[in-house]
Short mmCIF file of C-alpha atoms and ligand atoms in Angstrom, two decimals:
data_model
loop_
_atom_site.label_atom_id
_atom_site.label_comp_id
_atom_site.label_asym_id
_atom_site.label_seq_id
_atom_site.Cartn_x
_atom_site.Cartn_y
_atom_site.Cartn_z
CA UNK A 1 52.79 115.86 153.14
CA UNK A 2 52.93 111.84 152.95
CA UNK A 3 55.48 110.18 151.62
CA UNK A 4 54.51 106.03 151.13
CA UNK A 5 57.12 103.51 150.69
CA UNK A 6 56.61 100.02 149.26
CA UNK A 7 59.51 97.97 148.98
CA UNK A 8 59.84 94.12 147.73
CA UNK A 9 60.91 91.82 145.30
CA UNK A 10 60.53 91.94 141.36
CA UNK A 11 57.17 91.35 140.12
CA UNK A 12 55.46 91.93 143.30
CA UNK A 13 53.08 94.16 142.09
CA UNK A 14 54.90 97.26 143.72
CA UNK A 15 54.35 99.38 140.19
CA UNK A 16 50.86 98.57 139.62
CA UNK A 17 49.54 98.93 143.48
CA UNK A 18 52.01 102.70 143.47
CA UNK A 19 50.61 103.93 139.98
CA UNK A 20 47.13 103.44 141.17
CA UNK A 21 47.25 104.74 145.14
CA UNK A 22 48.97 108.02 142.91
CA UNK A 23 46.13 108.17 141.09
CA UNK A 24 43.21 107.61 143.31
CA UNK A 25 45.01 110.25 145.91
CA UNK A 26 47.12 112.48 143.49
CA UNK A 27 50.01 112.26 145.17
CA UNK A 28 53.09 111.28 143.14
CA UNK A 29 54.45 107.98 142.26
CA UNK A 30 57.87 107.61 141.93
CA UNK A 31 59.78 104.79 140.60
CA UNK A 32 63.10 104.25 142.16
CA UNK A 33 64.00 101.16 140.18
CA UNK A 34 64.17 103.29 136.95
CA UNK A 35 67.42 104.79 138.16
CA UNK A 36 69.50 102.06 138.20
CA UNK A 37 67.80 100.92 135.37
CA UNK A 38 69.08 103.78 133.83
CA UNK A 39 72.85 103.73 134.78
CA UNK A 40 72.51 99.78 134.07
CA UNK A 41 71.54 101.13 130.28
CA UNK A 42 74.30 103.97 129.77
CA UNK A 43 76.76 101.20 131.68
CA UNK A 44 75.66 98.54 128.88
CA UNK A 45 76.05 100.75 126.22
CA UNK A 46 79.84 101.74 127.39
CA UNK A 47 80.31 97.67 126.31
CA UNK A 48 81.45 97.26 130.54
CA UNK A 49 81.28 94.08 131.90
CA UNK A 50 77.99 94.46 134.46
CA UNK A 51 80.56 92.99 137.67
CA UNK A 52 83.06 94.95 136.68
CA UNK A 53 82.09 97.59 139.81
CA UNK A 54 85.35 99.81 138.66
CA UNK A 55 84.43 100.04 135.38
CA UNK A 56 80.67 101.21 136.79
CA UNK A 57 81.98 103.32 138.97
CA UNK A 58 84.53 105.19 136.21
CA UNK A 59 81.13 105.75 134.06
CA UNK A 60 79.62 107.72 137.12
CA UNK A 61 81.22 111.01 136.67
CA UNK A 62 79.35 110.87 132.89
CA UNK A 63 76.02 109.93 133.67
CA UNK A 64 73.37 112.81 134.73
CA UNK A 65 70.38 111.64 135.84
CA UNK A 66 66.94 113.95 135.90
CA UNK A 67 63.73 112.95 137.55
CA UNK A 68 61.17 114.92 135.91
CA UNK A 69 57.17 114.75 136.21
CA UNK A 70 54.68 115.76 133.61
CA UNK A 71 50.98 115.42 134.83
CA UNK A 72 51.89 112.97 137.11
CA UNK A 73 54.15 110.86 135.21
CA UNK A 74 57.97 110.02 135.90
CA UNK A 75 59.92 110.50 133.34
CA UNK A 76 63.85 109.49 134.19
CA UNK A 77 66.28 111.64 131.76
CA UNK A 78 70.26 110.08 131.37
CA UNK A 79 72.32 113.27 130.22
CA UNK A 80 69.18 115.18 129.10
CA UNK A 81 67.50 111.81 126.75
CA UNK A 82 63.88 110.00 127.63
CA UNK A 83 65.04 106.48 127.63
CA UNK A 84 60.91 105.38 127.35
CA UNK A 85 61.22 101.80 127.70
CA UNK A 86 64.05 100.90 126.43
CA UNK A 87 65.54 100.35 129.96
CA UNK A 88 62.90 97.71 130.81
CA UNK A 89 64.13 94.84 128.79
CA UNK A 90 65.30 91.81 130.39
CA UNK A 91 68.79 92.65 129.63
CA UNK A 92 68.67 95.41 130.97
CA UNK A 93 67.12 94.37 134.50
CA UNK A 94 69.84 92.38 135.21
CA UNK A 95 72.47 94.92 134.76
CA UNK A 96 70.19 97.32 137.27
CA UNK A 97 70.55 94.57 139.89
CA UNK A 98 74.37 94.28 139.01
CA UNK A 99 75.18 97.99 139.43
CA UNK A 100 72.63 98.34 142.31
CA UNK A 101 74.80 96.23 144.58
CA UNK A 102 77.71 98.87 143.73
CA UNK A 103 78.28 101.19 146.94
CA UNK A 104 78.65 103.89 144.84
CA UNK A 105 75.98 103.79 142.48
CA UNK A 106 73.31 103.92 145.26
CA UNK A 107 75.17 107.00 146.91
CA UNK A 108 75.09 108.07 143.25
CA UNK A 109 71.35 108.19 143.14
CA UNK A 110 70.30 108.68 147.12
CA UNK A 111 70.21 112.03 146.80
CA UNK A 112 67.81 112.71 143.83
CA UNK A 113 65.32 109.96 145.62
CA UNK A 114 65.76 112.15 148.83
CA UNK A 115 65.48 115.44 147.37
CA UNK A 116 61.51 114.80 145.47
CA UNK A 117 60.23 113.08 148.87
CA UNK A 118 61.34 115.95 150.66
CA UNK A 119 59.55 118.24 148.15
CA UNK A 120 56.39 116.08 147.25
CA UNK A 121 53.80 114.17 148.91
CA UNK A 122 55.13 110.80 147.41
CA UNK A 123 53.99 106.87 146.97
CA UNK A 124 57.56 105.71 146.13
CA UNK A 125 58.49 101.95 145.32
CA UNK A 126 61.38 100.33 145.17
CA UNK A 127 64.17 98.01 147.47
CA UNK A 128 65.26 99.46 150.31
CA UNK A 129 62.86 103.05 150.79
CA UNK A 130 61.77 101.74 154.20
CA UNK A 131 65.50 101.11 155.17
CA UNK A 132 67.15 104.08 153.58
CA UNK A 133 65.47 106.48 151.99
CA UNK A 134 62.81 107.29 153.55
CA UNK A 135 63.48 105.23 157.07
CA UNK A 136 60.94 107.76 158.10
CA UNK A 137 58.18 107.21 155.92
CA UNK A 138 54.54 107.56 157.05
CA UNK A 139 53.71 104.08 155.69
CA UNK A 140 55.77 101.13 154.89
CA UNK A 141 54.32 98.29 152.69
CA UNK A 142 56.87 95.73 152.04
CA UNK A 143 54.85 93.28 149.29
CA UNK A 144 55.66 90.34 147.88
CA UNK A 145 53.60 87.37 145.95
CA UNK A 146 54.83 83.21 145.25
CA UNK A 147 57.52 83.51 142.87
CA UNK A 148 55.74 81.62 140.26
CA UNK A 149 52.86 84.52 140.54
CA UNK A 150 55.70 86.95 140.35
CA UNK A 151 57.03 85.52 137.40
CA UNK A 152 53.51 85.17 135.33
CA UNK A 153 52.90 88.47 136.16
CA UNK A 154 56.53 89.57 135.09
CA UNK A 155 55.85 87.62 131.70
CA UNK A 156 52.45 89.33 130.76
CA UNK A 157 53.92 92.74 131.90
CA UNK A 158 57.24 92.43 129.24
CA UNK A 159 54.32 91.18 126.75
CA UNK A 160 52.33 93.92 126.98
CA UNK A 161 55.05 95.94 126.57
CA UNK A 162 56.31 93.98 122.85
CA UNK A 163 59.36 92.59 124.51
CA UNK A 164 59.05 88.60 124.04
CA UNK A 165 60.46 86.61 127.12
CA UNK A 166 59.39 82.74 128.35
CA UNK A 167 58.58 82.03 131.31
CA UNK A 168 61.02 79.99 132.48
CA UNK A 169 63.38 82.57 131.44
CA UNK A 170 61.73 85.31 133.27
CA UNK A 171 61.10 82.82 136.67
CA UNK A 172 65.29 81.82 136.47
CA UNK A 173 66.37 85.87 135.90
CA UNK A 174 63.93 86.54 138.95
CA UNK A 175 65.31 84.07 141.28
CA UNK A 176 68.91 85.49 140.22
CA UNK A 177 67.90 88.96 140.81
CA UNK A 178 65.82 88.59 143.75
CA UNK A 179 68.95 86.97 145.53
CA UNK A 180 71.34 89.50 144.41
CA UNK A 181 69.20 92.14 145.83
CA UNK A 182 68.61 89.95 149.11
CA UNK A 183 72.06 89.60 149.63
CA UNK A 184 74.65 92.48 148.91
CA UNK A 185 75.78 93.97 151.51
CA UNK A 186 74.82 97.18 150.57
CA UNK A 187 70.88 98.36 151.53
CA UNK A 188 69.89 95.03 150.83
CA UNK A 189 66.10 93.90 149.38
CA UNK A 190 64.84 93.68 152.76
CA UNK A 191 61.74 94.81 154.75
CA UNK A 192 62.55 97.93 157.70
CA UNK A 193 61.33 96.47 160.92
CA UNK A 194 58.34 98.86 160.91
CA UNK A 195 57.23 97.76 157.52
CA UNK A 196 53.95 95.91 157.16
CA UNK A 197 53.88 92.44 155.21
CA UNK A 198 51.49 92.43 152.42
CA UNK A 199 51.55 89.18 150.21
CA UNK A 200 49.33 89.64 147.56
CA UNK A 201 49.51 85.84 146.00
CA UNK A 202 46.01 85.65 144.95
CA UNK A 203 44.78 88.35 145.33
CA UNK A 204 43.32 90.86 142.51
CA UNK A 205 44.55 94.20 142.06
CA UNK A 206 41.79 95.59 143.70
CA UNK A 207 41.95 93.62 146.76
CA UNK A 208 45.72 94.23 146.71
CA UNK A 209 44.77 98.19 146.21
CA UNK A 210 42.16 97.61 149.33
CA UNK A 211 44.44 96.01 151.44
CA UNK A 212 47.40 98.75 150.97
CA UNK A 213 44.66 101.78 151.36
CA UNK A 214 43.79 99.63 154.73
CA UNK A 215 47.13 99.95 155.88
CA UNK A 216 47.73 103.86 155.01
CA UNK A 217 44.79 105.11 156.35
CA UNK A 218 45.56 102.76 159.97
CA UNK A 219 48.88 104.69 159.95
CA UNK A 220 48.59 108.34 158.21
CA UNK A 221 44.90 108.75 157.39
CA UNK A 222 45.29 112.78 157.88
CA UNK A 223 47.67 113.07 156.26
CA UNK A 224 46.00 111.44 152.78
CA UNK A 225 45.33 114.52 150.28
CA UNK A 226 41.62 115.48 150.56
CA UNK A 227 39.66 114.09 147.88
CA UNK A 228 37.73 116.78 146.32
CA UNK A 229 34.09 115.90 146.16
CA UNK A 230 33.45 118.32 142.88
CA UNK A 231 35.10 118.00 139.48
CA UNK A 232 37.94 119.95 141.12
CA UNK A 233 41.06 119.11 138.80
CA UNK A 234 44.17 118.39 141.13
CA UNK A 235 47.09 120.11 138.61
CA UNK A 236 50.49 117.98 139.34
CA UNK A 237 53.15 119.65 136.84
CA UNK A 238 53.65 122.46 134.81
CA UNK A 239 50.52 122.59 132.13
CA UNK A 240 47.99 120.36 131.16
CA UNK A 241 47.53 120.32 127.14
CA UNK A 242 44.35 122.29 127.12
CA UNK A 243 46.20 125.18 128.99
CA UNK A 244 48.84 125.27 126.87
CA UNK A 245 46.48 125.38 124.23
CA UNK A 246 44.63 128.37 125.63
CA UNK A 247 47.90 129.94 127.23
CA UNK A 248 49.04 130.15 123.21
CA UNK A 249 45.98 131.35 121.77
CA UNK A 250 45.23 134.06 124.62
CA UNK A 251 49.00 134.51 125.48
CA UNK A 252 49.63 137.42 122.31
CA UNK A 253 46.01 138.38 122.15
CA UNK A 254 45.83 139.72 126.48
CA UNK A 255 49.29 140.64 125.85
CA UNK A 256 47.98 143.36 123.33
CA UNK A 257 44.56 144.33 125.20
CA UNK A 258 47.14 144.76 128.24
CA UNK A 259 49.81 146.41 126.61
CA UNK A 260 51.38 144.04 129.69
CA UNK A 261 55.10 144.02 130.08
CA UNK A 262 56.79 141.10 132.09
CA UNK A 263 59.75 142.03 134.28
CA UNK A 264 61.88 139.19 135.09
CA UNK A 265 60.49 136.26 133.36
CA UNK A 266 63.55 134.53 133.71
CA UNK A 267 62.91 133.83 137.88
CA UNK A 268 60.11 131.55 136.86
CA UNK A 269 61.74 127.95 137.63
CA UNK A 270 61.86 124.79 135.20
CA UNK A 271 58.92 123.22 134.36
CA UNK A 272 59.80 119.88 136.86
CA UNK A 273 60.46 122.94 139.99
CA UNK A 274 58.12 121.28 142.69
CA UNK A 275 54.87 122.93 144.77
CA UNK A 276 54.89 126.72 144.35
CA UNK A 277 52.53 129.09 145.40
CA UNK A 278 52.53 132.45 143.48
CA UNK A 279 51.75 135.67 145.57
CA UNK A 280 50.88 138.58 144.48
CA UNK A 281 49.60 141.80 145.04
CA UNK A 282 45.76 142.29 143.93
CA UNK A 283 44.46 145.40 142.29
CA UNK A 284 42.11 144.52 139.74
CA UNK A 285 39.27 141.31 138.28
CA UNK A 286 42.21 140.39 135.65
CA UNK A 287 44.90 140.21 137.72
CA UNK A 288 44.50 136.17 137.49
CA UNK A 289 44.43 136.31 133.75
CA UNK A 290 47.55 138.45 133.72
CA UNK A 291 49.67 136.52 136.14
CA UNK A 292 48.98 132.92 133.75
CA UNK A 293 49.78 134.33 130.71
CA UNK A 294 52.86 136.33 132.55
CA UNK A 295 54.22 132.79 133.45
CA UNK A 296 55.79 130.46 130.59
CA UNK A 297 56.34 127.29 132.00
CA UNK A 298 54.21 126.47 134.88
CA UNK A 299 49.74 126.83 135.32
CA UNK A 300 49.02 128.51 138.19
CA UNK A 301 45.76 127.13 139.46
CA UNK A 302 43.71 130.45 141.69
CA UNK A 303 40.52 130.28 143.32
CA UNK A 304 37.57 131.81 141.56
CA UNK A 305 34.20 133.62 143.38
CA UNK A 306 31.90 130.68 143.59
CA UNK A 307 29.28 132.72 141.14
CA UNK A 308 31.83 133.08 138.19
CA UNK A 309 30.88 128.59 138.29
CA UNK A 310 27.18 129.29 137.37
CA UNK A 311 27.53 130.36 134.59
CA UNK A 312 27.41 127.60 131.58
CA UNK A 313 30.18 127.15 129.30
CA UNK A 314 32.69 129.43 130.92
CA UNK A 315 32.17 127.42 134.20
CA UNK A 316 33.56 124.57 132.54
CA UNK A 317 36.28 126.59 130.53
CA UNK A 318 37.48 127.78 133.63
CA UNK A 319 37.72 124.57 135.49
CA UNK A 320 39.16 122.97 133.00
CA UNK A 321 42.30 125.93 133.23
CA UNK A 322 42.42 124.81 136.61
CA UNK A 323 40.39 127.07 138.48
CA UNK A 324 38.52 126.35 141.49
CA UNK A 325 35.23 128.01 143.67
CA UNK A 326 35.75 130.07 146.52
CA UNK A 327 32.80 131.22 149.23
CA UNK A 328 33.66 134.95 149.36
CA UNK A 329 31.13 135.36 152.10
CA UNK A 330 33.00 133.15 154.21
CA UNK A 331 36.22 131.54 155.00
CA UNK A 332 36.01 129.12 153.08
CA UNK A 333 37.91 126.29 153.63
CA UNK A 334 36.95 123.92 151.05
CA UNK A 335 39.24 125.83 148.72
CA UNK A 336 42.17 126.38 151.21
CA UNK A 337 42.14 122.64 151.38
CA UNK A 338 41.89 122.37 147.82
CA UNK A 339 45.08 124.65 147.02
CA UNK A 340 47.22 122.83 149.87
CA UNK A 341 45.84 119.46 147.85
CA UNK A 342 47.07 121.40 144.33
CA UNK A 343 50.17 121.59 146.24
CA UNK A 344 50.74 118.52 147.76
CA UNK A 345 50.43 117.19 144.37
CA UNK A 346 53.58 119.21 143.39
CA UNK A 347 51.62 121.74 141.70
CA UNK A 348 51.40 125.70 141.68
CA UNK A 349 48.52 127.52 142.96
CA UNK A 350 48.10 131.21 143.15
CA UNK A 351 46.51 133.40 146.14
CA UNK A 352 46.50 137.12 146.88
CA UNK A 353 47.39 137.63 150.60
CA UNK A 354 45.49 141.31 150.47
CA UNK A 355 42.44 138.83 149.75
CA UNK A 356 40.42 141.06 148.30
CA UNK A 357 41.24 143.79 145.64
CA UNK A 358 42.72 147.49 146.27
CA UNK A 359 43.03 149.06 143.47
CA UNK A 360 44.86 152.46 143.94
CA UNK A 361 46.06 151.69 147.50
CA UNK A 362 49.69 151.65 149.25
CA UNK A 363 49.58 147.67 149.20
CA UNK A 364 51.72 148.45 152.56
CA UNK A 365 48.94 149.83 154.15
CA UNK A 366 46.20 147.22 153.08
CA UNK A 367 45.11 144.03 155.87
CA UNK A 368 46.29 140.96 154.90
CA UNK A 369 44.73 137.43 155.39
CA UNK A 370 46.56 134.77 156.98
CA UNK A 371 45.92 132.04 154.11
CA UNK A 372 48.57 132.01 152.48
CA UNK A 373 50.75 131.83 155.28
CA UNK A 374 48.87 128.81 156.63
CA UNK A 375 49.14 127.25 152.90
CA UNK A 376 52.94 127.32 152.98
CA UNK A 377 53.13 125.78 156.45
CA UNK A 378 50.96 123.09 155.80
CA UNK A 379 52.77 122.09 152.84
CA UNK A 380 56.01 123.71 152.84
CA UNK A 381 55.89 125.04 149.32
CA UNK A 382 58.32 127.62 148.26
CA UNK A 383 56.67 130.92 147.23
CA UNK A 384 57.27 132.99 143.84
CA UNK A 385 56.65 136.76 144.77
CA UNK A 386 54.75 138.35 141.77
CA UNK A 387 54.16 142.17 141.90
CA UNK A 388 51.32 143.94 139.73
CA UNK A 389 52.20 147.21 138.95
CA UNK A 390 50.01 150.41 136.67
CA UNK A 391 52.82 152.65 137.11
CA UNK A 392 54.36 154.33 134.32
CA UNK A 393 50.81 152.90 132.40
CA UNK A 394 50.41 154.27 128.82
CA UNK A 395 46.54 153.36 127.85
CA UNK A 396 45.83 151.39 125.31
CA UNK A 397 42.47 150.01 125.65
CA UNK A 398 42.98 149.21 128.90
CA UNK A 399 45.33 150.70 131.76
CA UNK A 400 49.27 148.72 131.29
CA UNK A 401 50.02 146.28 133.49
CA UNK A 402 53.74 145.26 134.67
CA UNK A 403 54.15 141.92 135.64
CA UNK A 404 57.14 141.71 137.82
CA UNK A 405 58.14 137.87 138.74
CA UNK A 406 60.25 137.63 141.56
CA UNK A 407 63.01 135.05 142.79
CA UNK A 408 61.37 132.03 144.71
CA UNK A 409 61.57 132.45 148.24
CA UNK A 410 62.69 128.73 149.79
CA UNK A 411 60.13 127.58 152.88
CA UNK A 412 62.85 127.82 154.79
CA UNK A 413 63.63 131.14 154.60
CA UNK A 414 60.09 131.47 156.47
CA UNK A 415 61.66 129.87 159.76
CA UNK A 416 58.17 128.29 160.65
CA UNK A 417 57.74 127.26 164.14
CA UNK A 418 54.75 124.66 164.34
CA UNK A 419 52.46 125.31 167.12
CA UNK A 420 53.44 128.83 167.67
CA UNK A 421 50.69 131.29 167.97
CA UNK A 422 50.44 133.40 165.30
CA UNK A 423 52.41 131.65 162.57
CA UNK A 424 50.01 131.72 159.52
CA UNK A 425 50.06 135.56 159.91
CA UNK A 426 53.22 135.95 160.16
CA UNK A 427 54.49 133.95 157.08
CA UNK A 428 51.50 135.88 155.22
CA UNK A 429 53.02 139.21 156.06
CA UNK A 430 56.60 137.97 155.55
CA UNK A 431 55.32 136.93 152.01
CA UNK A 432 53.34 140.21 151.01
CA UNK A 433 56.50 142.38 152.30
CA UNK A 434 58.52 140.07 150.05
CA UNK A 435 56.09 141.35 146.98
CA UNK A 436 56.18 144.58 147.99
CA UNK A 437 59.55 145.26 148.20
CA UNK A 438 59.85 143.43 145.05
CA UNK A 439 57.38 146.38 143.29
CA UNK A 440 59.13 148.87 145.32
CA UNK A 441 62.62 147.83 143.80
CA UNK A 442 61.30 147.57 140.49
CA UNK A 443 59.30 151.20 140.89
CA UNK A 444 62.81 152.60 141.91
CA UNK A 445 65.19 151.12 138.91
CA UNK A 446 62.25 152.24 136.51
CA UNK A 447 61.87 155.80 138.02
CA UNK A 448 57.86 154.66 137.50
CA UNK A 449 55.47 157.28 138.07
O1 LIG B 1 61.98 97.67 140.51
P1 LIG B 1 62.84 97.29 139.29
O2 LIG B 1 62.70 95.89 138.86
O3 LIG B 1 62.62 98.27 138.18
O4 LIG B 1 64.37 97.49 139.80
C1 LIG B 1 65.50 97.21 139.00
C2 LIG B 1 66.67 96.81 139.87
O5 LIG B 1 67.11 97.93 140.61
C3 LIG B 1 66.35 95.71 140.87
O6 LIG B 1 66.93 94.51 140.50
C4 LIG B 1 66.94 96.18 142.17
C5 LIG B 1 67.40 97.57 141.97
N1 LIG B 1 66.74 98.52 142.85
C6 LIG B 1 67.37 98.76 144.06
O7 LIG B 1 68.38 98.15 144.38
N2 LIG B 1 66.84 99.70 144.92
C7 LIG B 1 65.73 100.36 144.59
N3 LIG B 1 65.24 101.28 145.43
C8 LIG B 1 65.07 100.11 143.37
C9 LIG B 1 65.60 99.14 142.51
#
């Protein structure tokens, strides 16, 4: 995991230079600013006065605020409602300094800022991320640019967006804000002490890009995501359009061919749950297909034999549902990294601990491969147990499978100790008990046969 923070003034560039180090590494970009954006909107709206700090504070108790990421992008919900960009007008930015100096509001929103870091490789911008969010960040940029560049870049940015503001305008509500921010006393706009000064007046956003990718890799270069090399599709959040596309059209027809029945559908998490990686038991080739279309809300992505990828057409199909080549011959590590990468981008990934099938075996008695334990521990993803059971199969045209989902199991539960001997095995076998005694439970209430 990484976790980048850039903090500076308004129109720095902070947006632009986080959006694209998300993209280029796949790591998520969040945008703390939105957040008190937000409360500066619903505070607005109540008709409160914005330095009226008790009548901000009263509105508190009302205001929910959800971080959720689709493919990559933030979206920031107030009391279940996608705001869009409506909380970017001018109006609206000064309220978010105004309520941002309030004590409360930033205790208000630490924790939801802590709590995706802590789950998520993150590039997160914002004020005071080097100071108190993340005071220990991998990387701290703080970057700033002239006010006058700040400004003209402020001005084309609310133009782009339809919202018509002058220049002058923009330049005096910068100067206000930026000194607001500099000088509450609360987490004030300034750099942490370990932060690196990047001004980026004159420069383009490439060279701003180059300069910032300089300064990550000089401080945290392992811990930057791999880049895949092949057209390997890094997954961030729940599904990608085309696989909810296919996940409709296949979902009823497998679910007849099947005759599959889904025990406890309701322990699969909300779509904006962070990194997972499913585990299951392995006893057949369409165990893969069966565990996607057994989950509703998130894609899976699982590692495919290498030779399933030579074949036209269905190479690309499956890529494009997310799944990747693995060397069966050896270990292969290309796709280890690959599913800690999935991962890392908050994703889900799948793996079978048993590595291999065995069909018709005590799963208790099979060997077990340590991947998946070393997965979690190098990301520190939660696991959802998944158990694939035949029992108490009627045939249809094929043997019935039941798909039982299990509760998550939290990283923590693991108890990793980094550095100990033996650790990757151990989480691995902690895991496949988990899924075992999951099926075992389930054989039990069912009186399967
Ligand atoms: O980055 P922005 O312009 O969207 O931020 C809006 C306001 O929110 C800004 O004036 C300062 C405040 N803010 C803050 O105090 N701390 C943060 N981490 C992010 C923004």
């Amino acid at each position: 995991m990484i976790r980048i923070a850039i903090d500076g003034p308004s129109g720095g560039g902070k947006s632009t230079l986080a959006k694209r180090i998300s993209k280029e590494t796949g790591i998520i970009y969040v945008d703390t600013g939105a957040l008190y954006r937000t409360v500066g909107y619903y505070v607005r709206g109540k008709g409160i006065a914005k330095d009226d700090n008790q009548g901000v504070i009263s509105c508190l108790p009302d205001i929910s605020i959800e971080l959720v990421f689709r493919d990559g992008h933030q979206t920031v919900l107030l009391n279940g409602k996608d705001l869009g960009d409506k909380i970017r007008e001018p109006e609206i930015s000064m309220y978010a300094s105004a309520v941002s100096a309030v004590p409360e509001v930033r205790e208000f929103l630490l924790e939801t800022q802590r709590r995706i870091a802590r789950e998520n490789s993150v590039v997160m911008d914002g004020r005071d991320i080097g100071t108190v969010i993340l005071p220990d960040a991998d990387v701290k940029i703080f970057l700033s640019a002239s006010n006058e560049e700040r400004a003209r870049r402020r001005c084309a940015e609310l133009r782009a967006k339809g919202i018509e503001a002058s220049y002058e305008e923009v330049l005096a509500d910068m100067n206000e804000r930026d000194a607001n921010d500099k000088n509450r006393a609360v987490a004030p706009a300034i750099a942490a002490p370990d932060a690196v000064h990047l001004d980026n007046s004159g420069l383009s956003l490439d060279e701003t890009y180059e300069a910032a990718m300089k300064i990550i890799k000089s401080k945290a270069k392992n811990k930057l995501p791999k880049k895949s090399k092949s057209k390997m599709l890094v997954h961030k959040r729940s599904m990608t359009g085309f696989y909810r596309f296919m996940w409709h059209i296949f979902h009823g027809f497998f679910k007849f061919i099947f005759n599959s029945k889904i025990y406890g559908a309701e322990n699969e998490p909300d779509a904006d749950y962070g990194a997972m990686l499913v585990c299951s038991n392995h006893i057949s080739a369409t165990d893969p297909i069966a565990i996607s279309l057994s989950l509703h809300r998130h894609q899976a992505c699982f590692m495919a034999k290498k030779e399933l990828f030579k074949i036209p057409l269905f190479a690309q199909l499956i890529r494009m549902l997310g799944a990747f080549p693995v060397d069966r011959k050896k270990s292969d590590v290309s796709a280890v990294r690959h599913t800690i990468s999935i991962l890392e981008a908050g994703g889900w990934a799948a793996m079978f601990p048993q590595g291999t099938r065995h069909p018709g075996e005590d799963p208790r008695k099979t060997s077990l491969k340590s991947g998946a334990g070393m997965v979690c521990a190098h990301t520190g993803a939660d696991v959802l147990p998944v158990y694939i059971s035949t029992k108490n199969a009627t045939h249809r045209l094929f043997r019935r499978k039941n798909i039982i989902i299990g509760k998550p199991i939290k990283f923590e539960e693991f108890g990793y100790e980094k550095g100990k001997a033996g650790e990757y095995a151990r989480i691995s076998a902690e895991i496949f008990d988990r899924v075992c005694t999951l099926g075992e439970e389930w054989e039990k209430a069912n009186n399967a046969k």
